């Protein structure tokens, strides 16, 4: 029903590409949000295409709309007092330079990753850590993500800065999404949900165009917890089974008007026109880098064979 | 001996000096035009713009070889001109051993030298007399940055620039220079004026916090948050003894306006210069919020001054037409395009 309604709002060919990448938004947001959001992307094509001219008569290259989920750190911090276009441009140049040396793959919260870091105190001088990405944030060269794993019955979390030159390799062992943007509740969950073997092999996906959403519902340990999870509208958590007074207090403290606050959303995000410009800037270089890597990988496979 | 007690005795000097004003000094020329809603037709507007462009057409760049003033040699006691820049933000860089370094990005605006005031004349002015009371007088270079439409400014303000033939600038600054580092008017100053690895002093106005309480402004501890404290959480407490002097001493720390003061950050190291965009990366932080204007000049700190000659009196692009290196990095920094660090 929902799918049909969304399909009717814009063209056929575009709808499929939208679903492939933005599948999570179907479950989260209300119906009213989507037409507003997607009408911007409806103007952009799924494959990067040349837009028929602007004033000067030059064709404009437009990045695919998925870029803002694949590379969210290219978008600057929305706080208006601290924004400067020149500085953001220079930062993006540096980010692309770093990406040309190290492959920073597409990943989301809930993906299992392995990071190899140069470490003077390790026996091999390199330290490799495998974990599930529970949170990611920062913008520009400050972008970071947190990996969590349980090693010898001890929960371990490591924050990695994506553009730190000590990082030798970032591999995504399992690329998937979860029902929440932040998986901090895994700290209060049963340890089996955060345990991943340190020698895990990268999993190959059959369908490369879709990023699967893992609808796993995690079981939490009994209280006390680190945060009041009942107040956070978590989708990926099993029924908390708390006494009713907790839910009553959560309702009292909740701010249900925030989802109607347009200015709040505006201040928290970069407007679509600016996002377009930023990704158009960055798009061709990223594509070139990916292309070179694919060739290198294919050559590597051929050499092995 | 009072410095031995500075932990629990407030320093009361400078308590009566006014730290900030909202009005400019009396000798400032009135700057901004009271904009009246002039109903000009679009054709006439276009004509006015053409006239402005013709009048202030780009002059040919000044070459190092044809300086009016005889080129003097650099010596360790020379004071060069400074530069007006905008603090455009903070970027993280990494050193070659993997240590993270917070660098401030400073965008050198379109600086041009407006005027030179020779030492004898400057020493006669009110400020010059104060500065050089017991010292040998030095000259003063007036530098302007950020050209703007002459419509915005008064005729008096524009006249400061029209003698030189420049578009009026939004920002002016004075830099004390020795006579051998003088520059002729209309000389552009760029990021190349500085050298990688040199120490600079950055002078700016700090972030304006407004009226702030005693905890944020002076770092007082306030009172307990609970345990029955009645209305005493972020207050100052006692402001004096009963006996001694029997009044509140001047300079007593109290709530008030915090910030928006002129401060120097001394000895900041330049770690990267981008000649294409005229941008300097400086190790550390700088007074003032993002997008505020600061002044940068060679450091006063005696141990971090130049040992070799810098571009003196300023940087001029090479006359044989070769372009300078676009992005210059300090040897201690890890360049982003180079391979990952392995320890």
PDB file of C-alpha atoms in Angstrom, chain A residues 100-262:
ATOM      1  CA  UNK A 100      43.076   7.800  -3.000  1.00  0.00           C
ATOM      2  CA  UNK A 101      45.590   6.078  -0.733  1.00  0.00           C
ATOM      3  CA  UNK A 102      43.298   4.039   1.530  1.00  0.00           C
ATOM      4  CA  UNK A 103      39.976   2.581   0.513  1.00  0.00           C
ATOM      5  CA  UNK A 104      37.330   3.801   2.938  1.00  0.00           C
ATOM      6  CA  UNK A 105      34.380   1.637   1.954  1.00  0.00           C
ATOM      7  CA  UNK A 106      30.713   2.323   2.263  1.00  0.00           C
ATOM      8  CA  UNK A 107      29.402   1.204   5.635  1.00  0.00           C
ATOM      9  CA  UNK A 108      26.483   1.832   7.952  1.00  0.00           C
ATOM     10  CA  UNK A 109      25.720   1.371  11.631  1.00  0.00           C
ATOM     11  CA  UNK A 110      25.265  -2.336  12.056  1.00  0.00           C
ATOM     12  CA  UNK A 111      27.952  -3.380   9.575  1.00  0.00           C
ATOM     13  CA  UNK A 112      30.699  -5.652  10.792  1.00  0.00           C
ATOM     14  CA  UNK A 113      34.095  -4.211   9.977  1.00  0.00           C
ATOM     15  CA  UNK A 114      37.774  -4.931  10.456  1.00  0.00           C
ATOM     16  CA  UNK A 115      40.298  -2.127  10.871  1.00  0.00           C
ATOM     17  CA  UNK A 116      44.083  -2.530  10.711  1.00  0.00           C
ATOM     18  CA  UNK A 117      46.011   0.207  12.485  1.00  0.00           C
ATOM     19  CA  UNK A 118      49.759   0.828  12.808  1.00  0.00           C
ATOM     20  CA  UNK A 119      50.617   0.299  16.462  1.00  0.00           C
ATOM     21  CA  UNK A 120      54.117   0.592  17.934  1.00  0.00           C
ATOM     22  CA  UNK A 121      53.238  -1.627  20.894  1.00  0.00           C
ATOM     23  CA  UNK A 122      51.932  -4.597  18.882  1.00  0.00           C
ATOM     24  CA  UNK A 123      54.173  -7.577  18.096  1.00  0.00           C
ATOM     25  CA  UNK A 124      53.589  -7.235  14.324  1.00  0.00           C
ATOM     26  CA  UNK A 125      53.491  -3.425  14.506  1.00  0.00           C
ATOM     27  CA  UNK A 126      49.919  -3.695  13.181  1.00  0.00           C
ATOM     28  CA  UNK A 127      46.799  -4.187  15.248  1.00  0.00           C
ATOM     29  CA  UNK A 128      43.639  -5.567  13.688  1.00  0.00           C
ATOM     30  CA  UNK A 129      40.261  -5.237  15.336  1.00  0.00           C
ATOM     31  CA  UNK A 130      36.944  -6.683  14.191  1.00  0.00           C
ATOM     32  CA  UNK A 131      33.668  -5.291  15.453  1.00  0.00           C
ATOM     33  CA  UNK A 132      30.206  -4.065  14.680  1.00  0.00           C
ATOM     34  CA  UNK A 133      29.822  -0.370  13.951  1.00  0.00           C
ATOM     35  CA  UNK A 134      27.544   0.992  16.661  1.00  0.00           C
ATOM     36  CA  UNK A 135      27.785   4.686  15.884  1.00  0.00           C
ATOM     37  CA  UNK A 136      29.295   7.003  13.363  1.00  0.00           C
ATOM     38  CA  UNK A 137      29.616  10.751  13.358  1.00  0.00           C
ATOM     39  CA  UNK A 138      31.763  13.791  12.705  1.00  0.00           C
ATOM     40  CA  UNK A 139      32.126  15.634   9.453  1.00  0.00           C
ATOM     41  CA  UNK A 140      35.112  16.222   7.215  1.00  0.00           C
ATOM     42  CA  UNK A 141      38.481  14.988   8.421  1.00  0.00           C
ATOM     43  CA  UNK A 142      37.076  14.525  11.909  1.00  0.00           C
ATOM     44  CA  UNK A 143      34.715  11.727  10.840  1.00  0.00           C
ATOM     45  CA  UNK A 144      34.795   8.765  13.235  1.00  0.00           C
ATOM     46  CA  UNK A 145      33.066   5.474  13.917  1.00  0.00           C
ATOM     47  CA  UNK A 146      32.952   3.137  16.925  1.00  0.00           C
ATOM     48  CA  UNK A 147      33.465  -0.608  16.615  1.00  0.00           C
ATOM     49  CA  UNK A 148      32.288  -2.935  19.330  1.00  0.00           C
ATOM     50  CA  UNK A 149      33.192  -6.545  20.067  1.00  0.00           C
ATOM     51  CA  UNK A 150      33.329  -8.867  23.046  1.00  0.00           C
ATOM     52  CA  UNK A 151      36.810 -10.301  23.556  1.00  0.00           C
ATOM     53  CA  UNK A 152      37.385 -12.849  26.340  1.00  0.00           C
ATOM     54  CA  UNK A 153      34.003 -11.966  27.869  1.00  0.00           C
ATOM     55  CA  UNK A 154      35.037  -8.310  28.026  1.00  0.00           C
ATOM     56  CA  UNK A 155      33.165  -5.786  25.883  1.00  0.00           C
ATOM     57  CA  UNK A 156      35.576  -3.605  23.945  1.00  0.00           C
ATOM     58  CA  UNK A 157      34.770  -0.491  21.949  1.00  0.00           C
ATOM     59  CA  UNK A 158      37.258   1.400  19.852  1.00  0.00           C
ATOM     60  CA  UNK A 159      36.697   4.790  18.235  1.00  0.00           C
ATOM     61  CA  UNK A 160      38.507   5.130  14.901  1.00  0.00           C
ATOM     62  CA  UNK A 161      39.018   8.361  13.043  1.00  0.00           C
ATOM     63  CA  UNK A 162      38.378   7.589   9.428  1.00  0.00           C
ATOM     64  CA  UNK A 163      41.062   9.825   7.969  1.00  0.00           C
ATOM     65  CA  UNK A 164      43.822   9.092  10.454  1.00  0.00           C
ATOM     66  CA  UNK A 165      46.959   8.125   8.507  1.00  0.00           C
ATOM     67  CA  UNK A 166      47.769   5.358  11.000  1.00  0.00           C
ATOM     68  CA  UNK A 167      44.889   3.314   9.584  1.00  0.00           C
ATOM     69  CA  UNK A 168      46.246   0.872   7.044  1.00  0.00           C
ATOM     70  CA  UNK A 169      43.080  -0.900   5.961  1.00  0.00           C
ATOM     71  CA  UNK A 170      39.342  -0.757   6.534  1.00  0.00           C
ATOM     72  CA  UNK A 171      37.387  -3.823   5.437  1.00  0.00           C
ATOM     73  CA  UNK A 172      33.683  -4.315   5.614  1.00  0.00           C
ATOM     74  CA  UNK A 173      33.104  -7.957   6.475  1.00  0.00           C
ATOM     75  CA  UNK A 174      29.329  -7.754   6.479  1.00  0.00           C
ATOM     76  CA  UNK A 175      27.570  -4.780   4.930  1.00  0.00           C
ATOM     77  CA  UNK A 176      24.106  -4.371   6.354  1.00  0.00           C
ATOM     78  CA  UNK A 177      21.939  -1.925   8.196  1.00  0.00           C
ATOM     79  CA  UNK A 178      19.933  -2.241  11.371  1.00  0.00           C
ATOM     80  CA  UNK A 179      16.630  -0.761  12.379  1.00  0.00           C
ATOM     81  CA  UNK A 180      18.281   2.057  14.380  1.00  0.00           C
ATOM     82  CA  UNK A 181      20.869   4.690  13.505  1.00  0.00           C
ATOM     83  CA  UNK A 182      22.729   4.175  16.779  1.00  0.00           C
ATOM     84  CA  UNK A 183      23.327   0.783  18.365  1.00  0.00           C
ATOM     85  CA  UNK A 184      24.536   1.995  21.756  1.00  0.00           C
ATOM     86  CA  UNK A 185      21.984  -0.325  23.381  1.00  0.00           C
ATOM     87  CA  UNK A 186      24.272  -3.244  22.577  1.00  0.00           C
ATOM     88  CA  UNK A 187      26.175  -2.239  25.708  1.00  0.00           C
ATOM     89  CA  UNK A 188      23.166  -3.305  27.767  1.00  0.00           C
ATOM     90  CA  UNK A 189      22.288  -6.262  25.579  1.00  0.00           C
ATOM     91  CA  UNK A 190      23.263  -9.893  26.037  1.00  0.00           C
ATOM     92  CA  UNK A 191      26.899 -10.361  24.988  1.00  0.00           C
ATOM     93  CA  UNK A 192      26.111 -12.749  22.127  1.00  0.00           C
ATOM     94  CA  UNK A 193      24.691  -9.830  20.105  1.00  0.00           C
ATOM     95  CA  UNK A 194      28.053  -8.015  20.168  1.00  0.00           C
ATOM     96  CA  UNK A 195      30.355 -11.007  19.703  1.00  0.00           C
ATOM     97  CA  UNK A 196      32.020 -11.499  16.365  1.00  0.00           C
ATOM     98  CA  UNK A 197      34.918 -13.862  15.646  1.00  0.00           C
ATOM     99  CA  UNK A 198      38.178 -11.968  15.225  1.00  0.00           C
ATOM    100  CA  UNK A 199      39.111 -14.072  12.216  1.00  0.00           C
ATOM    101  CA  UNK A 200      35.812 -13.474  10.429  1.00  0.00           C
ATOM    102  CA  UNK A 201      35.941 -13.697   6.641  1.00  0.00           C
ATOM    103  CA  UNK A 202      34.367 -11.013   4.449  1.00  0.00           C
ATOM    104  CA  UNK A 203      30.921 -12.112   3.343  1.00  0.00           C
ATOM    105  CA  UNK A 204      30.001 -11.824  -0.298  1.00  0.00           C
ATOM    106  CA  UNK A 205      26.620 -10.411  -1.111  1.00  0.00           C
ATOM    107  CA  UNK A 206      24.537 -11.883  -3.913  1.00  0.00           C
ATOM    108  CA  UNK A 207      22.666  -8.706  -4.669  1.00  0.00           C
ATOM    109  CA  UNK A 208      25.156  -5.822  -4.774  1.00  0.00           C
ATOM    110  CA  UNK A 209      22.755  -2.998  -5.360  1.00  0.00           C
ATOM    111  CA  UNK A 210      20.660  -3.416  -2.226  1.00  0.00           C
ATOM    112  CA  UNK A 211      21.974  -2.867   1.282  1.00  0.00           C
ATOM    113  CA  UNK A 212      19.981  -5.330   3.396  1.00  0.00           C
ATOM    114  CA  UNK A 213      18.321  -4.259   6.617  1.00  0.00           C
ATOM    115  CA  UNK A 214      18.726  -6.753   9.409  1.00  0.00           C
ATOM    116  CA  UNK A 215      15.396  -6.746  11.293  1.00  0.00           C
ATOM    117  CA  UNK A 216      17.027  -8.323  14.326  1.00  0.00           C
ATOM    118  CA  UNK A 217      15.427  -7.523  17.672  1.00  0.00           C
ATOM    119  CA  UNK A 218      18.032  -7.552  20.402  1.00  0.00           C
ATOM    120  CA  UNK A 219      17.339  -8.859  23.906  1.00  0.00           C
ATOM    121  CA  UNK A 220      18.542  -6.577  26.707  1.00  0.00           C
ATOM    122  CA  UNK A 221      19.906  -7.665  30.043  1.00  0.00           C
ATOM    123  CA  UNK A 222      17.776  -6.916  33.107  1.00  0.00           C
ATOM    124  CA  UNK A 223      18.009  -3.373  34.557  1.00  0.00           C
ATOM    125  CA  UNK A 224      20.026  -1.297  35.604  1.00  0.00           C
ATOM    126  CA  UNK A 225      20.960   0.059  32.191  1.00  0.00           C
ATOM    127  CA  UNK A 226      23.333   2.779  31.030  1.00  0.00           C
ATOM    128  CA  UNK A 227      20.533   4.803  29.482  1.00  0.00           C
ATOM    129  CA  UNK A 228      16.779   4.939  29.660  1.00  0.00           C
ATOM    130  CA  UNK A 229      16.120   2.872  26.555  1.00  0.00           C
ATOM    131  CA  UNK A 230      12.360   2.972  27.005  1.00  0.00           C
ATOM    132  CA  UNK A 231      12.445   6.722  26.232  1.00  0.00           C
ATOM    133  CA  UNK A 232      14.287   6.393  22.940  1.00  0.00           C
ATOM    134  CA  UNK A 233      11.832   4.705  20.535  1.00  0.00           C
ATOM    135  CA  UNK A 234      14.237   1.938  19.639  1.00  0.00           C
ATOM    136  CA  UNK A 235      13.103  -0.309  16.824  1.00  0.00           C
ATOM    137  CA  UNK A 236      15.819  -2.923  17.104  1.00  0.00           C
ATOM    138  CA  UNK A 237      15.128  -3.957  20.679  1.00  0.00           C
ATOM    139  CA  UNK A 238      12.763  -6.642  21.955  1.00  0.00           C
ATOM    140  CA  UNK A 239       9.922  -5.758  24.240  1.00  0.00           C
ATOM    141  CA  UNK A 240      11.522  -4.286  27.381  1.00  0.00           C
ATOM    142  CA  UNK A 241       8.941  -5.725  29.792  1.00  0.00           C
ATOM    143  CA  UNK A 242       9.131  -2.839  32.225  1.00  0.00           C
ATOM    144  CA  UNK A 243       6.452  -1.831  34.730  1.00  0.00           C
ATOM    145  CA  UNK A 244       3.917   0.631  33.319  1.00  0.00           C
ATOM    146  CA  UNK A 245       5.255   3.605  35.341  1.00  0.00           C
ATOM    147  CA  UNK A 246       8.371   3.710  33.118  1.00  0.00           C
ATOM    148  CA  UNK A 247       6.306   4.050  29.980  1.00  0.00           C
ATOM    149  CA  UNK A 248       4.069   6.653  31.630  1.00  0.00           C
ATOM    150  CA  UNK A 249       7.099   8.746  32.586  1.00  0.00           C
ATOM    151  CA  UNK A 250       8.513   8.299  29.083  1.00  0.00           C
ATOM    152  CA  UNK A 251       5.298   9.686  27.615  1.00  0.00           C
ATOM    153  CA  UNK A 252       5.395  12.634  30.014  1.00  0.00           C
ATOM    154  CA  UNK A 253       8.967  13.457  29.078  1.00  0.00           C
ATOM    155  CA  UNK A 254       8.570  12.835  25.356  1.00  0.00           C
ATOM    156  CA  UNK A 255       8.609  15.644  22.770  1.00  0.00           C
ATOM    157  CA  UNK A 256       6.177  14.442  20.098  1.00  0.00           C
ATOM    158  CA  UNK A 257       5.991  17.907  18.488  1.00  0.00           C
ATOM    159  CA  UNK A 258       9.612  17.670  17.306  1.00  0.00           C
ATOM    160  CA  UNK A 259       8.687  15.603  14.281  1.00  0.00           C
ATOM    161  CA  UNK A 260       6.543  18.502  13.046  1.00  0.00           C
ATOM    162  CA  UNK A 261       9.235  21.114  13.692  1.00  0.00           C
ATOM    163  CA  UNK A 262      10.425  22.056  10.214  1.00  0.00           C
TER     164      UNK A 262
END
